[in-house]
C-alpha cells in the first residue's frame, strides 16, 4: 500500500493523473457537442441544429388573421400614417419614463403587442429620429430611422383603425 501511494504521488504518477483528467474533459466536451440543443437528446432520431433554436429573434410575426391582412395589396395611406405616428412616439421625444412611454405608444398597439412592451425601457430605443419616407410592403411598413429601419406590421381593427401588431428593428 505504501509503495502504491509512493508511485501515485511521484512525478510520474501525478503526470498520469493529470493526463487522465485532461483526456476525460476532452471526451466530455466532444460528447456535449454531439448533444442536440433542442432538448430531445436525439430521442426521436431527428437532426437537431442550433438554427431551430435561434430562428426567432423577437416577437415580430408574419401571422395574419381576420380581414385586417393586406398581404397582396398596398396598405392604405391611413395605415402608413399610423405607422409613422407610432415610430415618432416610439422614439420618445418627450423623454418619458417607462410607464409614461408605454402609455404614449399604447394607443398605436394591439393588446397583445402592448402586453409584450410592458417593462421595456425607453432608453433602449436605438434611434432618435425618423430619417426618411416610410415604405409599405404588404402588411408591413418600413420606417427608416437615423440608425436603422423600424419595420411595423399593421392590422386593421374594428372601426377602420390601424394598429401595430408586430415590431421589428434592423440596425444599419
PDB file of N, CA and C in Angstrom, residues 46-145:
ATOM      1  N   UNK A  46     -34.164  12.750 -34.920  1.00  0.00           N
ATOM      2  CA  UNK A  46     -34.126  13.871 -35.854  1.00  0.00           C
ATOM      3  C   UNK A  46     -32.782  14.571 -35.757  1.00  0.00           C
ATOM      4  N   UNK A  47     -32.430  15.255 -36.826  1.00  0.00           N
ATOM      5  CA  UNK A  47     -31.219  16.052 -36.827  1.00  0.00           C
ATOM      6  C   UNK A  47     -31.538  17.407 -36.226  1.00  0.00           C
ATOM      7  N   UNK A  48     -31.095  17.649 -35.021  1.00  0.00           N
ATOM      8  CA  UNK A  48     -31.352  18.930 -34.371  1.00  0.00           C
ATOM      9  C   UNK A  48     -30.178  19.849 -34.646  1.00  0.00           C
ATOM     10  N   UNK A  49     -30.467  21.096 -34.987  1.00  0.00           N
ATOM     11  CA  UNK A  49     -29.421  22.070 -35.208  1.00  0.00           C
ATOM     12  C   UNK A  49     -29.704  23.305 -34.394  1.00  0.00           C
ATOM     13  N   UNK A  50     -28.701  24.128 -34.244  1.00  0.00           N
ATOM     14  CA  UNK A  50     -28.903  25.361 -33.489  1.00  0.00           C
ATOM     15  C   UNK A  50     -29.790  26.332 -34.249  1.00  0.00           C
ATOM     16  N   UNK A  51     -29.960  26.148 -35.571  1.00  0.00           N
ATOM     17  CA  UNK A  51     -30.833  27.029 -36.339  1.00  0.00           C
ATOM     18  C   UNK A  51     -32.267  26.948 -35.850  1.00  0.00           C
ATOM     19  N   UNK A  52     -32.696  25.752 -35.430  1.00  0.00           N
ATOM     20  CA  UNK A  52     -34.060  25.596 -34.944  1.00  0.00           C
ATOM     21  C   UNK A  52     -34.265  26.380 -33.654  1.00  0.00           C
ATOM     22  N   UNK A  53     -33.219  26.514 -32.862  1.00  0.00           N
ATOM     23  CA  UNK A  53     -33.326  27.215 -31.594  1.00  0.00           C
ATOM     24  C   UNK A  53     -33.281  28.726 -31.796  1.00  0.00           C
ATOM     25  N   UNK A  54     -32.509  29.204 -32.759  1.00  0.00           N
ATOM     26  CA  UNK A  54     -32.311  30.637 -32.927  1.00  0.00           C
ATOM     27  C   UNK A  54     -33.113  31.233 -34.080  1.00  0.00           C
ATOM     28  N   UNK A  55     -34.086  30.514 -34.608  1.00  0.00           N
ATOM     29  CA  UNK A  55     -34.826  31.003 -35.765  1.00  0.00           C
ATOM     30  C   UNK A  55     -35.619  32.270 -35.459  1.00  0.00           C
ATOM     31  N   UNK A  56     -36.132  32.433 -34.243  1.00  0.00           N
ATOM     32  CA  UNK A  56     -36.956  33.580 -33.898  1.00  0.00           C
ATOM     33  C   UNK A  56     -36.113  34.573 -33.113  1.00  0.00           C
ATOM     34  N   UNK A  57     -35.985  35.796 -33.623  1.00  0.00           N
ATOM     35  CA  UNK A  57     -35.176  36.793 -32.943  1.00  0.00           C
ATOM     36  C   UNK A  57     -35.998  37.817 -32.168  1.00  0.00           C
ATOM     37  N   UNK A  58     -37.273  37.644 -32.077  1.00  0.00           N
ATOM     38  CA  UNK A  58     -38.104  38.597 -31.364  1.00  0.00           C
ATOM     39  C   UNK A  58     -39.554  38.210 -31.460  1.00  0.00           C
ATOM     40  N   UNK A  59     -40.434  39.155 -31.177  1.00  0.00           N
ATOM     41  CA  UNK A  59     -41.841  38.804 -31.192  1.00  0.00           C
ATOM     42  C   UNK A  59     -42.538  39.226 -32.472  1.00  0.00           C
ATOM     43  N   UNK A  60     -41.815  39.732 -33.452  1.00  0.00           N
ATOM     44  CA  UNK A  60     -42.434  40.090 -34.722  1.00  0.00           C
ATOM     45  C   UNK A  60     -42.830  38.814 -35.459  1.00  0.00           C
ATOM     46  N   UNK A  61     -44.050  38.760 -35.941  1.00  0.00           N
ATOM     47  CA  UNK A  61     -44.509  37.575 -36.651  1.00  0.00           C
ATOM     48  C   UNK A  61     -45.171  37.969 -37.949  1.00  0.00           C
ATOM     49  N   UNK A  62     -45.268  37.014 -38.838  1.00  0.00           N
ATOM     50  CA  UNK A  62     -45.967  37.231 -40.094  1.00  0.00           C
ATOM     51  C   UNK A  62     -47.369  36.661 -40.041  1.00  0.00           C
ATOM     52  N   UNK A  63     -47.788  36.205 -38.867  1.00  0.00           N
ATOM     53  CA  UNK A  63     -49.139  35.661 -38.746  1.00  0.00           C
ATOM     54  C   UNK A  63     -50.138  36.762 -39.028  1.00  0.00           C
ATOM     55  N   UNK A  64     -51.087  36.449 -39.858  1.00  0.00           N
ATOM     56  CA  UNK A  64     -52.078  37.436 -40.243  1.00  0.00           C
ATOM     57  C   UNK A  64     -53.445  36.790 -40.090  1.00  0.00           C
ATOM     58  N   UNK A  65     -54.310  37.421 -39.336  1.00  0.00           N
ATOM     59  CA  UNK A  65     -55.621  36.854 -39.072  1.00  0.00           C
ATOM     60  C   UNK A  65     -56.713  37.848 -39.456  1.00  0.00           C
ATOM     61  N   UNK A  66     -57.897  37.326 -39.627  1.00  0.00           N
ATOM     62  CA  UNK A  66     -59.097  38.123 -39.906  1.00  0.00           C
ATOM     63  C   UNK A  66     -58.981  38.887 -41.220  1.00  0.00           C
ATOM     64  N   UNK A  67     -59.834  39.907 -41.358  1.00  0.00           N
ATOM     65  CA  UNK A  67     -59.873  40.685 -42.591  1.00  0.00           C
ATOM     66  C   UNK A  67     -58.850  41.810 -42.611  1.00  0.00           C
ATOM     67  N   UNK A  68     -58.090  41.980 -41.525  1.00  0.00           N
ATOM     68  CA  UNK A  68     -57.148  43.085 -41.437  1.00  0.00           C
ATOM     69  C   UNK A  68     -55.824  42.805 -42.128  1.00  0.00           C
ATOM     70  N   UNK A  69     -55.730  41.734 -42.906  1.00  0.00           N
ATOM     71  CA  UNK A  69     -54.480  41.369 -43.567  1.00  0.00           C
ATOM     72  C   UNK A  69     -54.433  41.943 -44.976  1.00  0.00           C
ATOM     73  N   UNK A  70     -53.333  42.570 -45.290  1.00  0.00           N
ATOM     74  CA  UNK A  70     -53.153  43.143 -46.619  1.00  0.00           C
ATOM     75  C   UNK A  70     -51.870  42.564 -47.204  1.00  0.00           C
ATOM     76  N   UNK A  71     -51.878  41.259 -47.463  1.00  0.00           N
ATOM     77  CA  UNK A  71     -50.655  40.607 -47.916  1.00  0.00           C
ATOM     78  C   UNK A  71     -50.385  40.809 -49.391  1.00  0.00           C
ATOM     79  N   UNK A  72     -51.412  40.940 -50.212  1.00  0.00           N
ATOM     80  CA  UNK A  72     -51.201  41.039 -51.652  1.00  0.00           C
ATOM     81  C   UNK A  72     -51.460  42.424 -52.207  1.00  0.00           C
ATOM     82  N   UNK A  73     -51.819  43.360 -51.361  1.00  0.00           N
ATOM     83  CA  UNK A  73     -52.103  44.693 -51.859  1.00  0.00           C
ATOM     84  C   UNK A  73     -51.437  45.723 -50.966  1.00  0.00           C
ATOM     85  N   UNK A  74     -51.362  46.910 -51.447  1.00  0.00           N
ATOM     86  CA  UNK A  74     -50.748  48.014 -50.748  1.00  0.00           C
ATOM     87  C   UNK A  74     -51.595  48.442 -49.548  1.00  0.00           C
ATOM     88  N   UNK A  75     -50.947  48.805 -48.468  1.00  0.00           N
ATOM     89  CA  UNK A  75     -51.662  49.337 -47.309  1.00  0.00           C
ATOM     90  C   UNK A  75     -52.238  50.711 -47.656  1.00  0.00           C
ATOM     91  N   UNK A  76     -53.382  51.054 -47.096  1.00  0.00           N
ATOM     92  CA  UNK A  76     -53.910  52.401 -47.324  1.00  0.00           C
ATOM     93  C   UNK A  76     -53.043  53.446 -46.619  1.00  0.00           C
ATOM     94  N   UNK A  77     -53.142  54.665 -47.053  1.00  0.00           N
ATOM     95  CA  UNK A  77     -52.325  55.744 -46.505  1.00  0.00           C
ATOM     96  C   UNK A  77     -52.555  55.924 -45.011  1.00  0.00           C
ATOM     97  N   UNK A  78     -53.787  55.652 -44.536  1.00  0.00           N
ATOM     98  CA  UNK A  78     -54.064  55.784 -43.097  1.00  0.00           C
ATOM     99  C   UNK A  78     -53.176  54.848 -42.277  1.00  0.00           C
ATOM    100  N   UNK A  79     -52.944  53.635 -42.781  1.00  0.00           N
ATOM    101  CA  UNK A  79     -52.095  52.669 -42.070  1.00  0.00           C
ATOM    102  C   UNK A  79     -50.649  53.149 -42.041  1.00  0.00           C
ATOM    103  N   UNK A  80     -50.175  53.682 -43.163  1.00  0.00           N
ATOM    104  CA  UNK A  80     -48.803  54.194 -43.232  1.00  0.00           C
ATOM    105  C   UNK A  80     -48.646  55.392 -42.297  1.00  0.00           C
ATOM    106  N   UNK A  81     -49.627  56.276 -42.289  1.00  0.00           N
ATOM    107  CA  UNK A  81     -49.578  57.443 -41.394  1.00  0.00           C
ATOM    108  C   UNK A  81     -49.561  57.008 -39.928  1.00  0.00           C
ATOM    109  N   UNK A  82     -50.345  55.993 -39.611  1.00  0.00           N
ATOM    110  CA  UNK A  82     -50.392  55.485 -38.244  1.00  0.00           C
ATOM    111  C   UNK A  82     -49.041  54.863 -37.864  1.00  0.00           C
ATOM    112  N   UNK A  83     -48.398  54.177 -38.801  1.00  0.00           N
ATOM    113  CA  UNK A  83     -47.081  53.583 -38.545  1.00  0.00           C
ATOM    114  C   UNK A  83     -46.048  54.670 -38.265  1.00  0.00           C
ATOM    115  N   UNK A  84     -46.077  55.736 -39.039  1.00  0.00           N
ATOM    116  CA  UNK A  84     -45.137  56.835 -38.826  1.00  0.00           C
ATOM    117  C   UNK A  84     -45.418  57.520 -37.488  1.00  0.00           C
ATOM    118  N   UNK A  85     -46.687  57.706 -37.154  1.00  0.00           N
ATOM    119  CA  UNK A  85     -47.031  58.321 -35.864  1.00  0.00           C
ATOM    120  C   UNK A  85     -46.533  57.447 -34.712  1.00  0.00           C
ATOM    121  N   UNK A  86     -46.665  56.122 -34.857  1.00  0.00           N
ATOM    122  CA  UNK A  86     -46.147  55.228 -33.827  1.00  0.00           C
ATOM    123  C   UNK A  86     -44.630  55.377 -33.726  1.00  0.00           C
ATOM    124  N   UNK A  87     -43.943  55.378 -34.858  1.00  0.00           N
ATOM    125  CA  UNK A  87     -42.477  55.484 -34.847  1.00  0.00           C
ATOM    126  C   UNK A  87     -42.032  56.756 -34.136  1.00  0.00           C
ATOM    127  N   UNK A  88     -42.723  57.859 -34.387  1.00  0.00           N
ATOM    128  CA  UNK A  88     -42.362  59.116 -33.741  1.00  0.00           C
ATOM    129  C   UNK A  88     -42.588  59.051 -32.229  1.00  0.00           C
ATOM    130  N   UNK A  89     -43.663  58.399 -31.791  1.00  0.00           N
ATOM    131  CA  UNK A  89     -43.900  58.238 -30.353  1.00  0.00           C
ATOM    132  C   UNK A  89     -42.908  57.249 -29.750  1.00  0.00           C
ATOM    133  N   UNK A  90     -42.561  56.197 -30.506  1.00  0.00           N
ATOM    134  CA  UNK A  90     -41.631  55.157 -30.046  1.00  0.00           C
ATOM    135  C   UNK A  90     -40.253  55.746 -29.773  1.00  0.00           C
ATOM    136  N   UNK A  91     -39.884  56.777 -30.530  1.00  0.00           N
ATOM    137  CA  UNK A  91     -38.581  57.421 -30.340  1.00  0.00           C
ATOM    138  C   UNK A  91     -38.494  58.191 -29.027  1.00  0.00           C
ATOM    139  N   UNK A  92     -39.628  58.402 -28.355  1.00  0.00           N
ATOM    140  CA  UNK A  92     -39.698  59.035 -27.039  1.00  0.00           C
ATOM    141  C   UNK A  92     -39.124  60.457 -27.033  1.00  0.00           C
ATOM    142  N   UNK A  93     -39.650  61.341 -27.886  1.00  0.00           N
ATOM    143  CA  UNK A  93     -39.118  62.705 -27.933  1.00  0.00           C
ATOM    144  C   UNK A  93     -39.394  63.500 -26.662  1.00  0.00           C
ATOM    145  N   UNK A  94     -40.369  63.069 -25.868  1.00  0.00           N
ATOM    146  CA  UNK A  94     -40.717  63.799 -24.646  1.00  0.00           C
ATOM    147  C   UNK A  94     -39.938  63.321 -23.430  1.00  0.00           C
ATOM    148  N   UNK A  95     -39.096  62.310 -23.605  1.00  0.00           N
ATOM    149  CA  UNK A  95     -38.259  61.825 -22.507  1.00  0.00           C
ATOM    150  C   UNK A  95     -39.035  61.152 -21.391  1.00  0.00           C
ATOM    151  N   UNK A  96     -40.158  60.501 -21.715  1.00  0.00           N
ATOM    152  CA  UNK A  96     -40.962  59.822 -20.698  1.00  0.00           C
ATOM    153  C   UNK A  96     -40.175  58.707 -20.017  1.00  0.00           C
ATOM    154  N   UNK A  97     -40.594  58.387 -18.792  1.00  0.00           N
ATOM    155  CA  UNK A  97     -40.101  57.196 -18.128  1.00  0.00           C
ATOM    156  C   UNK A  97     -40.798  55.982 -18.732  1.00  0.00           C
ATOM    157  N   UNK A  98     -40.503  54.806 -18.225  1.00  0.00           N
ATOM    158  CA  UNK A  98     -41.013  53.568 -18.824  1.00  0.00           C
ATOM    159  C   UNK A  98     -42.538  53.542 -18.917  1.00  0.00           C
ATOM    160  N   UNK A  99     -43.234  53.869 -17.848  1.00  0.00           N
ATOM    161  CA  UNK A  99     -44.700  53.790 -17.880  1.00  0.00           C
ATOM    162  C   UNK A  99     -45.305  54.889 -18.738  1.00  0.00           C
ATOM    163  N   UNK A 100     -44.774  56.104 -18.658  1.00  0.00           N
ATOM    164  CA  UNK A 100     -45.271  57.201 -19.490  1.00  0.00           C
ATOM    165  C   UNK A 100     -45.056  56.928 -20.969  1.00  0.00           C
ATOM    166  N   UNK A 101     -43.914  56.341 -21.299  1.00  0.00           N
ATOM    167  CA  UNK A 101     -43.614  55.993 -22.688  1.00  0.00           C
ATOM    168  C   UNK A 101     -44.577  54.920 -23.185  1.00  0.00           C
ATOM    169  N   UNK A 102     -44.804  53.886 -22.361  1.00  0.00           N
ATOM    170  CA  UNK A 102     -45.739  52.838 -22.748  1.00  0.00           C
ATOM    171  C   UNK A 102     -47.137  53.417 -22.940  1.00  0.00           C
ATOM    172  N   UNK A 103     -47.546  54.289 -22.061  1.00  0.00           N
ATOM    173  CA  UNK A 103     -48.860  54.931 -22.200  1.00  0.00           C
ATOM    174  C   UNK A 103     -48.947  55.755 -23.483  1.00  0.00           C
ATOM    175  N   UNK A 104     -47.824  56.356 -23.907  1.00  0.00           N
ATOM    176  CA  UNK A 104     -47.847  57.178 -25.125  1.00  0.00           C
ATOM    177  C   UNK A 104     -47.900  56.339 -26.402  1.00  0.00           C
ATOM    178  N   UNK A 105     -47.388  55.103 -26.355  1.00  0.00           N
ATOM    179  CA  UNK A 105     -47.421  54.266 -27.561  1.00  0.00           C
ATOM    180  C   UNK A 105     -48.570  53.252 -27.560  1.00  0.00           C
ATOM    181  N   UNK A 106     -49.182  53.027 -26.399  1.00  0.00           N
ATOM    182  CA  UNK A 106     -50.264  52.042 -26.287  1.00  0.00           C
ATOM    183  C   UNK A 106     -51.413  52.283 -27.272  1.00  0.00           C
ATOM    184  N   UNK A 107     -51.836  53.523 -27.544  1.00  0.00           N
ATOM    185  CA  UNK A 107     -52.946  53.720 -28.494  1.00  0.00           C
ATOM    186  C   UNK A 107     -52.637  53.230 -29.915  1.00  0.00           C
ATOM    187  N   UNK A 108     -51.367  53.021 -30.231  1.00  0.00           N
ATOM    188  CA  UNK A 108     -50.970  52.578 -31.565  1.00  0.00           C
ATOM    189  C   UNK A 108     -50.835  51.057 -31.662  1.00  0.00           C
ATOM    190  N   UNK A 109     -50.922  50.349 -30.529  1.00  0.00           N
ATOM    191  CA  UNK A 109     -50.600  48.922 -30.471  1.00  0.00           C
ATOM    192  C   UNK A 109     -51.828  48.046 -30.264  1.00  0.00           C
ATOM    193  N   UNK A 110     -51.754  46.812 -30.783  1.00  0.00           N
ATOM    194  CA  UNK A 110     -52.776  45.826 -30.448  1.00  0.00           C
ATOM    195  C   UNK A 110     -52.577  45.451 -28.981  1.00  0.00           C
ATOM    196  N   UNK A 111     -53.575  44.842 -28.378  1.00  0.00           N
ATOM    197  CA  UNK A 111     -53.476  44.471 -26.963  1.00  0.00           C
ATOM    198  C   UNK A 111     -52.313  43.514 -26.717  1.00  0.00           C
ATOM    199  N   UNK A 112     -52.146  42.529 -27.594  1.00  0.00           N
ATOM    200  CA  UNK A 112     -51.057  41.561 -27.422  1.00  0.00           C
ATOM    201  C   UNK A 112     -49.694  42.231 -27.511  1.00  0.00           C
ATOM    202  N   UNK A 113     -49.529  43.112 -28.470  1.00  0.00           N
ATOM    203  CA  UNK A 113     -48.249  43.799 -28.637  1.00  0.00           C
ATOM    204  C   UNK A 113     -47.987  44.741 -27.465  1.00  0.00           C
ATOM    205  N   UNK A 114     -49.019  45.412 -26.982  1.00  0.00           N
ATOM    206  CA  UNK A 114     -48.862  46.295 -25.821  1.00  0.00           C
ATOM    207  C   UNK A 114     -48.427  45.492 -24.594  1.00  0.00           C
ATOM    208  N   UNK A 115     -48.981  44.295 -24.446  1.00  0.00           N
ATOM    209  CA  UNK A 115     -48.593  43.447 -23.309  1.00  0.00           C
ATOM    210  C   UNK A 115     -47.118  43.052 -23.413  1.00  0.00           C
ATOM    211  N   UNK A 116     -46.648  42.805 -24.625  1.00  0.00           N
ATOM    212  CA  UNK A 116     -45.237  42.453 -24.818  1.00  0.00           C
ATOM    213  C   UNK A 116     -44.307  43.634 -24.540  1.00  0.00           C
ATOM    214  N   UNK A 117     -44.803  44.835 -24.690  1.00  0.00           N
ATOM    215  CA  UNK A 117     -43.982  46.028 -24.482  1.00  0.00           C
ATOM    216  C   UNK A 117     -43.893  46.445 -23.011  1.00  0.00           C
ATOM    217  N   UNK A 118     -44.703  45.834 -22.159  1.00  0.00           N
ATOM    218  CA  UNK A 118     -44.661  46.178 -20.734  1.00  0.00           C
ATOM    219  C   UNK A 118     -43.275  45.871 -20.178  1.00  0.00           C
ATOM    220  N   UNK A 119     -42.744  46.803 -19.435  1.00  0.00           N
ATOM    221  CA  UNK A 119     -41.445  46.614 -18.812  1.00  0.00           C
ATOM    222  C   UNK A 119     -40.267  46.996 -19.702  1.00  0.00           C
ATOM    223  N   UNK A 120     -40.523  47.401 -20.952  1.00  0.00           N
ATOM    224  CA  UNK A 120     -39.441  47.814 -21.844  1.00  0.00           C
ATOM    225  C   UNK A 120     -38.959  49.200 -21.434  1.00  0.00           C
ATOM    226  N   UNK A 121     -37.673  49.371 -21.382  1.00  0.00           N
ATOM    227  CA  UNK A 121     -37.083  50.656 -21.005  1.00  0.00           C
ATOM    228  C   UNK A 121     -36.960  51.530 -22.257  1.00  0.00           C
ATOM    229  N   UNK A 122     -37.567  52.721 -22.274  1.00  0.00           N
ATOM    230  CA  UNK A 122     -37.473  53.574 -23.458  1.00  0.00           C
ATOM    231  C   UNK A 122     -36.047  54.015 -23.762  1.00  0.00           C
ATOM    232  N   UNK A 123     -35.163  53.924 -22.796  1.00  0.00           N
ATOM    233  CA  UNK A 123     -33.754  54.247 -23.032  1.00  0.00           C
ATOM    234  C   UNK A 123     -33.117  53.241 -23.990  1.00  0.00           C
ATOM    235  N   UNK A 124     -33.744  52.062 -24.146  1.00  0.00           N
ATOM    236  CA  UNK A 124     -33.218  51.026 -25.031  1.00  0.00           C
ATOM    237  C   UNK A 124     -33.568  51.264 -26.488  1.00  0.00           C
ATOM    238  N   UNK A 125     -34.400  52.268 -26.765  1.00  0.00           N
ATOM    239  CA  UNK A 125     -34.755  52.571 -28.160  1.00  0.00           C
ATOM    240  C   UNK A 125     -33.473  53.013 -28.869  1.00  0.00           C
ATOM    241  N   UNK A 126     -33.096  52.312 -29.954  1.00  0.00           N
ATOM    242  CA  UNK A 126     -31.781  52.536 -30.564  1.00  0.00           C
ATOM    243  C   UNK A 126     -31.708  53.659 -31.601  1.00  0.00           C
ATOM    244  N   UNK A 127     -32.657  54.568 -31.618  1.00  0.00           N
ATOM    245  CA  UNK A 127     -32.647  55.645 -32.617  1.00  0.00           C
ATOM    246  C   UNK A 127     -33.184  56.918 -31.990  1.00  0.00           C
ATOM    247  N   UNK A 128     -33.028  58.038 -32.723  1.00  0.00           N
ATOM    248  CA  UNK A 128     -33.502  59.314 -32.190  1.00  0.00           C
ATOM    249  C   UNK A 128     -34.429  60.071 -33.125  1.00  0.00           C
ATOM    250  N   UNK A 129     -34.416  59.745 -34.439  1.00  0.00           N
ATOM    251  CA  UNK A 129     -35.286  60.492 -35.350  1.00  0.00           C
ATOM    252  C   UNK A 129     -35.617  59.694 -36.606  1.00  0.00           C
ATOM    253  N   UNK A 130     -36.768  60.032 -37.189  1.00  0.00           N
ATOM    254  CA  UNK A 130     -37.167  59.457 -38.469  1.00  0.00           C
ATOM    255  C   UNK A 130     -36.271  60.086 -39.530  1.00  0.00           C
ATOM    256  N   UNK A 131     -35.710  59.234 -40.413  1.00  0.00           N
ATOM    257  CA  UNK A 131     -34.713  59.732 -41.359  1.00  0.00           C
ATOM    258  C   UNK A 131     -35.116  59.592 -42.820  1.00  0.00           C
ATOM    259  N   UNK A 132     -36.377  59.268 -43.093  1.00  0.00           N
ATOM    260  CA  UNK A 132     -36.777  59.119 -44.488  1.00  0.00           C
ATOM    261  C   UNK A 132     -38.253  58.809 -44.603  1.00  0.00           C
ATOM    262  N   UNK A 133     -38.668  58.535 -45.813  1.00  0.00           N
ATOM    263  CA  UNK A 133     -40.068  58.233 -46.098  1.00  0.00           C
ATOM    264  C   UNK A 133     -40.369  56.767 -45.795  1.00  0.00           C
ATOM    265  N   UNK A 134     -41.552  56.474 -45.243  1.00  0.00           N
ATOM    266  CA  UNK A 134     -41.926  55.084 -44.963  1.00  0.00           C
ATOM    267  C   UNK A 134     -42.140  54.315 -46.266  1.00  0.00           C
ATOM    268  N   UNK A 135     -41.874  53.012 -46.209  1.00  0.00           N
ATOM    269  CA  UNK A 135     -42.030  52.166 -47.390  1.00  0.00           C
ATOM    270  C   UNK A 135     -42.958  51.003 -47.061  1.00  0.00           C
ATOM    271  N   UNK A 136     -44.222  51.076 -47.498  1.00  0.00           N
ATOM    272  CA  UNK A 136     -45.138  49.963 -47.245  1.00  0.00           C
ATOM    273  C   UNK A 136     -44.790  48.771 -48.135  1.00  0.00           C
ATOM    274  N   UNK A 137     -44.946  47.572 -47.565  1.00  0.00           N
ATOM    275  CA  UNK A 137     -44.690  46.342 -48.304  1.00  0.00           C
ATOM    276  C   UNK A 137     -45.620  45.276 -47.745  1.00  0.00           C
ATOM    277  N   UNK A 138     -46.727  45.030 -48.442  1.00  0.00           N
ATOM    278  CA  UNK A 138     -47.728  44.104 -47.922  1.00  0.00           C
ATOM    279  C   UNK A 138     -48.308  44.664 -46.643  1.00  0.00           C
ATOM    280  N   UNK A 139     -48.359  43.866 -45.584  1.00  0.00           N
ATOM    281  CA  UNK A 139     -48.920  44.354 -44.324  1.00  0.00           C
ATOM    282  C   UNK A 139     -47.919  45.129 -43.472  1.00  0.00           C
ATOM    283  N   UNK A 140     -46.697  45.302 -43.983  1.00  0.00           N
ATOM    284  CA  UNK A 140     -45.635  45.933 -43.199  1.00  0.00           C
ATOM    285  C   UNK A 140     -45.302  47.312 -43.731  1.00  0.00           C
ATOM    286  N   UNK A 141     -44.785  48.133 -42.815  1.00  0.00           N
ATOM    287  CA  UNK A 141     -44.301  49.461 -43.178  1.00  0.00           C
ATOM    288  C   UNK A 141     -42.890  49.585 -42.612  1.00  0.00           C
ATOM    289  N   UNK A 142     -41.924  49.839 -43.492  1.00  0.00           N
ATOM    290  CA  UNK A 142     -40.542  50.055 -43.066  1.00  0.00           C
ATOM    291  C   UNK A 142     -40.337  51.558 -42.898  1.00  0.00           C
ATOM    292  N   UNK A 143     -39.991  51.960 -41.680  1.00  0.00           N
ATOM    293  CA  UNK A 143     -39.770  53.370 -41.374  1.00  0.00           C
ATOM    294  C   UNK A 143     -38.272  53.563 -41.150  1.00  0.00           C
ATOM    295  N   UNK A 144     -37.586  54.266 -42.064  1.00  0.00           N
ATOM    296  CA  UNK A 144     -36.149  54.479 -41.886  1.00  0.00           C
ATOM    297  C   UNK A 144     -35.886  55.473 -40.752  1.00  0.00           C
ATOM    298  N   UNK A 145     -35.006  55.074 -39.850  1.00  0.00           N
ATOM    299  CA  UNK A 145     -34.611  55.933 -38.738  1.00  0.00           C
ATOM    300  C   UNK A 145     -33.129  56.251 -38.870  1.00  0.00           C
TER     301      UNK A 145
END
